[in-house]
PDB file of N, CA and C in Angstrom:
ATOM      1  N   MET A   4     124.441 121.134  54.505  1.00 77.00           N
ATOM      2  CA  MET A   4     124.647 121.836  55.382  1.00 77.00           C
ATOM      3  C   MET A   4     123.079 121.849  56.730  1.00 77.00           C
ATOM      4  N   PRO A   5     121.890 122.102  55.674  1.00 85.00           N
ATOM      5  CA  PRO A   5     120.777 122.105  56.065  1.00 85.00           C
ATOM      6  C   PRO A   5     120.372 121.041  56.142  1.00 85.00           C
ATOM      7  N   GLU A   6     121.009 119.786  55.577  1.00 88.00           N
ATOM      8  CA  GLU A   6     120.414 118.348  55.799  1.00 88.00           C
ATOM      9  C   GLU A   6     120.841 118.222  57.393  1.00 88.00           C
ATOM     10  N   ILE A   7     121.885 118.762  58.064  1.00 90.00           N
ATOM     11  CA  ILE A   7     122.434 118.152  58.946  1.00 90.00           C
ATOM     12  C   ILE A   7     121.468 118.917  60.362  1.00 90.00           C
ATOM     13  N   ILE A   8     121.264 120.067  60.198  1.00 91.00           N
ATOM     14  CA  ILE A   8     120.704 120.715  60.947  1.00 91.00           C
ATOM     15  C   ILE A   8     119.351 120.333  61.254  1.00 91.00           C
ATOM     16  N   LEU A   9     118.835 119.826  59.793  1.00 91.00           N
ATOM     17  CA  LEU A   9     116.796 119.225  60.071  1.00 91.00           C
ATOM     18  C   LEU A   9     117.615 117.671  60.417  1.00 91.00           C
ATOM     19  N   GLY A  10     118.652 117.100  60.801  1.00 91.00           N
ATOM     20  CA  GLY A  10     118.615 115.859  60.835  1.00 91.00           C
ATOM     21  C   GLY A  10     119.092 115.822  62.417  1.00 91.00           C
ATOM     22  N   SER A  11     120.104 117.034  63.231  1.00 90.00           N
ATOM     23  CA  SER A  11     119.761 116.973  64.222  1.00 90.00           C
ATOM     24  C   SER A  11     118.495 117.090  65.272  1.00 90.00           C
ATOM     25  N   LEU A  12     117.901 118.001  64.578  1.00 90.00           N
ATOM     26  CA  LEU A  12     116.587 118.270  64.921  1.00 90.00           C
ATOM     27  C   LEU A  12     115.527 117.244  64.671  1.00 90.00           C
ATOM     28  N   VAL A  13     115.695 116.802  64.439  1.00 89.00           N
ATOM     29  CA  VAL A  13     114.601 115.311  64.121  1.00 89.00           C
ATOM     30  C   VAL A  13     115.349 113.798  64.962  1.00 89.00           C
ATOM     31  N   LEU A  14     116.840 114.389  65.409  1.00 88.00           N
ATOM     32  CA  LEU A  14     117.046 113.457  66.312  1.00 88.00           C
ATOM     33  C   LEU A  14     116.708 113.579  67.700  1.00 88.00           C
ATOM     34  N   GLY A  15     117.195 115.261  67.546  1.00 84.00           N
ATOM     35  CA  GLY A  15     116.667 115.756  69.188  1.00 84.00           C
ATOM     36  C   GLY A  15     115.007 115.754  69.567  1.00 84.00           C
ATOM     37  N   LEU A  16     114.212 115.587  68.601  1.00 86.00           N
ATOM     38  CA  LEU A  16     112.660 115.269  68.798  1.00 86.00           C
ATOM     39  C   LEU A  16     112.555 113.971  69.023  1.00 86.00           C
ATOM     40  N   LEU A  17     113.360 113.125  68.250  1.00 87.00           N
ATOM     41  CA  LEU A  17     112.609 111.359  68.446  1.00 87.00           C
ATOM     42  C   LEU A  17     113.712 111.029  69.967  1.00 87.00           C
ATOM     43  N   LEU A  18     114.636 111.966  70.815  1.00 87.00           N
ATOM     44  CA  LEU A  18     115.043 111.572  71.163  1.00 87.00           C
ATOM     45  C   LEU A  18     114.569 111.988  72.876  1.00 87.00           C
ATOM     46  N   SER A  19     113.608 112.992  72.634  1.00 89.00           N
ATOM     47  CA  SER A  19     112.751 113.894  73.584  1.00 89.00           C
ATOM     48  C   SER A  19     111.931 113.355  74.428  1.00 89.00           C
ATOM     49  N   PRO A  20     111.399 112.035  74.534  1.00 90.00           N
ATOM     50  CA  PRO A  20     111.115 111.373  75.724  1.00 90.00           C
ATOM     51  C   PRO A  20     112.173 110.767  76.562  1.00 90.00           C
ATOM     52  N   GLN A  21     112.508 110.201  75.749  1.00 92.00           N
ATOM     53  CA  GLN A  21     113.852 109.176  76.226  1.00 92.00           C
ATOM     54  C   GLN A  21     114.565 110.247  77.597  1.00 92.00           C
ATOM     55  N   LEU A  22     114.790 111.228  76.915  1.00 91.00           N
ATOM     56  CA  LEU A  22     115.736 112.528  77.960  1.00 91.00           C
ATOM     57  C   LEU A  22     115.001 113.097  79.043  1.00 91.00           C
ATOM     58  N   LEU A  23     113.698 112.974  78.904  1.00 92.00           N
ATOM     59  CA  LEU A  23     112.956 113.665  79.702  1.00 92.00           C
ATOM     60  C   LEU A  23     112.661 112.624  81.361  1.00 92.00           C
ATOM     61  N   ALA A  24     112.453 111.466  80.719  1.00 92.00           N
ATOM     62  CA  ALA A  24     112.813 110.710  81.074  1.00 92.00           C
ATOM     63  C   ALA A  24     114.073 110.429  81.883  1.00 92.00           C
ATOM     64  N   GLY A  25     114.853 110.256  81.499  1.00 92.00           N
ATOM     65  CA  GLY A  25     116.117 110.287  82.466  1.00 92.00           C
ATOM     66  C   GLY A  25     116.403 111.788  83.446  1.00 92.00           C
ATOM     67  N   PHE A  26     116.420 112.862  82.847  1.00 91.00           N
ATOM     68  CA  PHE A  26     116.692 113.761  83.701  1.00 91.00           C
ATOM     69  C   PHE A  26     114.906 113.846  84.668  1.00 91.00           C
ATOM     70  N   LEU A  27     113.960 113.354  84.564  1.00 91.00           N
ATOM     71  CA  LEU A  27     113.196 112.877  85.879  1.00 91.00           C
ATOM     72  C   LEU A  27     113.550 112.366  86.825  1.00 91.00           C
ATOM     73  N   ALA A  28     113.894 111.039  86.041  1.00 91.00           N
ATOM     74  CA  ALA A  28     114.248 109.801  87.211  1.00 91.00           C
ATOM     75  C   ALA A  28     116.191 110.389  87.993  1.00 91.00           C
ATOM     76  N   LYS A  29     116.705 111.173  87.356  1.00 91.00           N
ATOM     77  CA  LYS A  29     117.994 112.000  87.885  1.00 91.00           C
ATOM     78  C   LYS A  29     117.353 112.372  89.261  1.00 91.00           C
ATOM     79  N   ARG A  30     116.387 113.124  88.996  1.00 89.00           N
ATOM     80  CA  ARG A  30     115.674 114.411  89.837  1.00 89.00           C
ATOM     81  C   ARG A  30     114.806 114.002  91.077  1.00 89.00           C
ATOM     82  N   THR A  31     114.398 112.544  90.364  1.00 88.00           N
ATOM     83  CA  THR A  31     113.771 111.795  91.945  1.00 88.00           C
ATOM     84  C   THR A  31     114.852 110.652  92.285  1.00 88.00           C
ATOM     85  N   GLY A  32     115.784 110.646  92.143  1.00 88.00           N
ATOM     86  CA  GLY A  32     116.910 110.281  93.139  1.00 88.00           C
ATOM     87  C   GLY A  32     117.256 108.761  92.294  1.00 88.00           C
ATOM     88  N   ARG A  33     116.904 108.075  91.012  1.00 91.00           N
ATOM     89  CA  ARG A  33     116.964 106.894  90.483  1.00 91.00           C
ATOM     90  C   ARG A  33     118.080 107.016  89.458  1.00 91.00           C
ATOM     91  N   LYS A  34     118.430 106.086  89.178  1.00 92.00           N
ATOM     92  CA  LYS A  34     118.987 106.083  87.865  1.00 92.00           C
ATOM     93  C   LYS A  34     118.896 106.539  86.406  1.00 92.00           C
ATOM     94  N   PHE A  35     119.829 107.684  85.834  1.00 93.00           N
ATOM     95  CA  PHE A  35     119.403 108.122  84.790  1.00 93.00           C
ATOM     96  C   PHE A  35     119.740 107.031  83.485  1.00 93.00           C
ATOM     97  N   TRP A  36     120.192 106.097  83.457  1.00 93.00           N
ATOM     98  CA  TRP A  36     120.785 105.963  81.835  1.00 93.00           C
ATOM     99  C   TRP A  36     119.302 104.334  82.022  1.00 93.00           C
ATOM    100  N   PHE A  37     118.983 103.805  82.979  1.00 94.00           N
ATOM    101  CA  PHE A  37     118.309 102.999  83.355  1.00 94.00           C
ATOM    102  C   PHE A  37     117.008 103.287  82.304  1.00 94.00           C
ATOM    103  N   TRP A  38     116.600 104.087  82.804  1.00 92.00           N
ATOM    104  CA  TRP A  38     115.570 104.600  82.647  1.00 92.00           C
ATOM    105  C   TRP A  38     115.184 105.746  81.281  1.00 92.00           C
ATOM    106  N   PHE A  39     116.628 105.761  80.682  1.00 93.00           N
ATOM    107  CA  PHE A  39     116.042 106.282  79.305  1.00 93.00           C
ATOM    108  C   PHE A  39     116.338 105.043  78.510  1.00 93.00           C
ATOM    109  N   LEU A  40     117.058 103.978  79.196  1.00 92.00           N
ATOM    110  CA  LEU A  40     116.864 102.933  77.755  1.00 92.00           C
ATOM    111  C   LEU A  40     115.370 101.849  78.367  1.00 92.00           C
ATOM    112  N   ILE A  41     114.990 102.196  79.795  1.00 93.00           N
ATOM    113  CA  ILE A  41     113.660 101.606  79.601  1.00 93.00           C
ATOM    114  C   ILE A  41     112.601 102.313  78.861  1.00 93.00           C
ATOM    115  N   SER A  42     112.885 103.890  78.691  1.00 92.00           N
ATOM    116  CA  SER A  42     112.014 104.881  77.958  1.00 92.00           C
ATOM    117  C   SER A  42     112.123 104.438  76.162  1.00 92.00           C
ATOM    118  N   PHE A  43     113.343 103.671  75.491  1.00 89.00           N
ATOM    119  CA  PHE A  43     112.880 103.026  74.592  1.00 89.00           C
ATOM    120  C   PHE A  43     111.916 101.826  74.420  1.00 89.00           C
ATOM    121  N   LEU A  44     111.611 101.493  75.231  1.00 91.00           N
ATOM    122  CA  LEU A  44     111.252  99.973  75.209  1.00 91.00           C
ATOM    123  C   LEU A  44     109.294 100.783  75.075  1.00 91.00           C
ATOM    124  N   ILE A  45     109.466 101.178  76.373  1.00 91.00           N
ATOM    125  CA  ILE A  45     107.480 102.432  76.699  1.00 91.00           C
ATOM    126  C   ILE A  45     107.208 103.212  76.936  1.00 91.00           C
ATOM    127  N   PRO A  46     108.262 104.368  75.907  1.00 85.00           N
ATOM    128  CA  PRO A  46     108.223 106.044  75.845  1.00 85.00           C
ATOM    129  C   PRO A  46     107.089 106.201  76.831  1.00 85.00           C
ATOM    130  N   ILE A  47     105.511 106.524  76.604  1.00 87.00           N
ATOM    131  CA  ILE A  47     105.083 107.489  77.495  1.00 87.00           C
ATOM    132  C   ILE A  47     104.806 106.777  78.874  1.00 87.00           C
ATOM    133  N   ILE A  48     104.776 105.301  79.231  1.00 91.00           N
ATOM    134  CA  ILE A  48     104.228 104.190  79.638  1.00 91.00           C
ATOM    135  C   ILE A  48     105.328 104.827  80.920  1.00 91.00           C
ATOM    136  N   SER A  49     106.893 104.781  80.400  1.00 91.00           N
ATOM    137  CA  SER A  49     107.669 105.204  81.662  1.00 91.00           C
ATOM    138  C   SER A  49     107.440 106.071  82.347  1.00 91.00           C
ATOM    139  N   LEU A  50     106.989 107.675  81.309  1.00 89.00           N
ATOM    140  CA  LEU A  50     106.926 108.728  82.149  1.00 89.00           C
ATOM    141  C   LEU A  50     105.829 108.441  83.013  1.00 89.00           C
ATOM    142  N   ILE A  51     104.754 108.346  82.776  1.00 91.00           N
ATOM    143  CA  ILE A  51     103.813 108.293  83.547  1.00 91.00           C
ATOM    144  C   ILE A  51     104.237 107.106  84.836  1.00 91.00           C
ATOM    145  N   ILE A  52     105.061 106.035  84.808  1.00 91.00           N
ATOM    146  CA  ILE A  52     105.133 105.191  85.884  1.00 91.00           C
ATOM    147  C   ILE A  52     106.017 106.490  86.877  1.00 91.00           C
ATOM    148  N   LEU A  53     107.432 107.329  86.258  1.00 89.00           N
ATOM    149  CA  LEU A  53     107.638 108.424  87.021  1.00 89.00           C
ATOM    150  C   LEU A  53     107.352 109.021  87.421  1.00 89.00           C
ATOM    151  N   ILE A  54     106.470 109.773  87.426  1.00 89.00           N
ATOM    152  CA  ILE A  54     105.718 110.764  87.961  1.00 89.00           C
ATOM    153  C   ILE A  54     104.880 110.386  88.920  1.00 89.00           C
ATOM    154  N   PHE A  55     104.380 109.152  88.899  1.00 90.00           N
ATOM    155  CA  PHE A  55     103.755 108.798  90.378  1.00 90.00           C
ATOM    156  C   PHE A  55     104.524 107.859  91.272  1.00 90.00           C
ATOM    157  N   LEU A  56     105.890 107.752  91.063  1.00 88.00           N
ATOM    158  CA  LEU A  56     106.645 107.082  92.071  1.00 88.00           C
ATOM    159  C   LEU A  56     107.437 107.808  93.326  1.00 88.00           C
ATOM    160  N   GLU A  57     107.586 107.390  93.829  1.00 85.00           N
ATOM    161  CA  GLU A  57     107.748 108.221  95.282  1.00 85.00           C
ATOM    162  C   GLU A  57     108.929 108.695  95.119  1.00 85.00           C
ATOM    163  N   ASP A  58     109.355 109.966  95.798  1.00 83.00           N
ATOM    164  CA  ASP A  58     110.649 110.091  95.424  1.00 83.00           C
ATOM    165  C   ASP A  58     111.695 109.384  96.328  1.00 83.00           C
ATOM    166  N   LYS A  59     112.909 109.863  95.819  1.00 81.00           N
ATOM    167  CA  LYS A  59     113.725 108.412  97.125  1.00 81.00           C
ATOM    168  C   LYS A  59     114.856 109.750  96.798  1.00 81.00           C
ATOM    169  N   ASN A  60     114.694 111.559  96.482  1.00 74.00           N
ATOM    170  CA  ASN A  60     116.017 112.508  96.977  1.00 74.00           C
ATOM    171  C   ASN A  60     115.267 112.955  98.098  1.00 74.00           C
ATOM    172  N   PRO A  61     115.773 112.986  99.493  1.00 66.00           N
ATOM    173  CA  PRO A  61     115.595 113.310 100.594  1.00 66.00           C
ATOM    174  C   PRO A  61     115.575 114.520 100.680  1.00 66.00           C
ATOM    175  N   GLU A  62     116.738 115.263  99.788  1.00 65.00           N
ATOM    176  CA  GLU A  62     116.428 117.561  99.748  1.00 65.00           C
ATOM    177  C   GLU A  62     115.078 117.317  99.206  1.00 65.00           C
ATOM    178  N   ALA A  63     114.953 116.397  98.121  1.00 59.00           N
ATOM    179  CA  ALA A  63     113.647 117.328  97.533  1.00 59.00           C
ATOM    180  C   ALA A  63     112.099 116.815  98.065  1.00 59.00           C
ATOM    181  N   GLN A  64     112.216 116.616  99.364  1.00 58.00           N
ATOM    182  CA  GLN A  64     110.857 115.690 100.125  1.00 58.00           C
ATOM    183  C   GLN A  64     110.203 116.911 100.645  1.00 58.00           C
ATOM    184  N   SER A  65     111.313 117.936 100.830  1.00 61.00           N
ATOM    185  CA  SER A  65     110.223 119.639 101.590  1.00 61.00           C
ATOM    186  C   SER A  65     110.903 120.696 101.644  1.00 61.00           C
ATOM    187  N   TYR A  66     110.879 121.903 101.836  1.00 64.00           N
ATOM    188  CA  TYR A  66     111.611 122.935 102.052  1.00 64.00           C
ATOM    189  C   TYR A  66     112.158 123.167 103.547  1.00 64.00           C
ATOM    190  N   LYS A  67     113.142 123.491 103.232  1.00 66.00           N
ATOM    191  CA  LYS A  67     113.862 124.275 104.729  1.00 66.00           C
ATOM    192  C   LYS A  67     113.308 125.302 105.305  1.00 66.00           C
ATOM    193  N   LEU A  68     112.373 124.844 106.333  1.00 64.00           N
ATOM    194  CA  LEU A  68     111.692 126.420 107.038  1.00 64.00           C
ATOM    195  C   LEU A  68     112.801 126.918 107.211  1.00 64.00           C
ATOM    196  N   ALA A  69     112.580 128.677 107.415  1.00 67.00           N
ATOM    197  CA  ALA A  69     113.184 129.370 107.673  1.00 67.00           C
ATOM    198  C   ALA A  69     113.259 129.493 109.149  1.00 67.00           C
ATOM    199  N   ASP A  70     114.782 129.982 109.788  1.00 65.00           N
ATOM    200  CA  ASP A  70     115.165 130.421 111.000  1.00 65.00           C
ATOM    201  C   ASP A  70     114.481 130.108 112.479  1.00 65.00           C
ATOM    202  N   HIS A  71     113.722 130.791 111.949  1.00 66.00           N
ATOM    203  CA  HIS A  71     112.804 131.646 112.942  1.00 66.00           C
ATOM    204  C   HIS A  71     111.443 131.281 112.843  1.00 66.00           C
ATOM    205  N   VAL A  72     110.742 130.205 112.060  1.00 65.00           N
ATOM    206  CA  VAL A  72     109.890 129.375 111.712  1.00 65.00           C
ATOM    207  C   VAL A  72     109.332 128.461 112.989  1.00 65.00           C
ATOM    208  N   ASP A  73     108.946 128.042 113.636  1.00 63.00           N
ATOM    209  CA  ASP A  73     109.055 127.319 115.208  1.00 63.00           C
ATOM    210  C   ASP A  73     108.201 125.695 114.292  1.00 63.00           C
ATOM    211  N   LYS A  74     108.736 124.743 114.005  1.00 58.00           N
ATOM    212  CA  LYS A  74     108.319 123.804 113.470  1.00 58.00           C
ATOM    213  C   LYS A  74     107.297 122.842 114.427  1.00 58.00           C
ATOM    214  N   ASP A  75     106.843 122.983 115.804  1.00 59.00           N
ATOM    215  CA  ASP A  75     106.438 122.429 116.632  1.00 59.00           C
ATOM    216  C   ASP A  75     105.449 122.968 116.323  1.00 59.00           C
ATOM    217  N   ARG A  76     104.881 124.501 116.218  1.00 59.00           N
ATOM    218  CA  ARG A  76     104.013 125.298 116.732  1.00 59.00           C
ATOM    219  C   ARG A  76     102.881 125.157 115.115  1.00 59.00           C
ATOM    220  N   GLU A  77     101.555 124.612 116.132  1.00 54.00           N
ATOM    221  CA  GLU A  77     100.743 124.656 115.234  1.00 54.00           C
ATOM    222  C   GLU A  77      99.793 125.765 114.357  1.00 54.00           C
ATOM    223  N   LEU A  78      98.820 125.871 113.633  1.00 55.00           N
ATOM    224  CA  LEU A  78      98.084 127.212 113.383  1.00 55.00           C
ATOM    225  C   LEU A  78      97.139 126.317 113.998  1.00 55.00           C
ATOM    226  N   ALA A  79      96.081 127.505 114.977  1.00 50.00           N
ATOM    227  CA  ALA A  79      94.769 127.378 116.007  1.00 50.00           C
ATOM    228  C   ALA A  79      93.833 128.173 114.728  1.00 50.00           C
TER     229      ALA A  79
END
């Protein structure tokens, strides 16, 4: 039984860069499985590339302003 727990822990640690790349790609509007598989070939480089790529998710581009905030008003 301890071998199963230890094996699961090691497997989770070995797959952590791939999972991180997949979830980061999904959050930025890209395909999870593509970046998950690319991360097997170049694990650290793929994470760096994903950090610097432009975000394709339009909802994550900016925060929604409150109704009482005028978008056109500039600070003087």
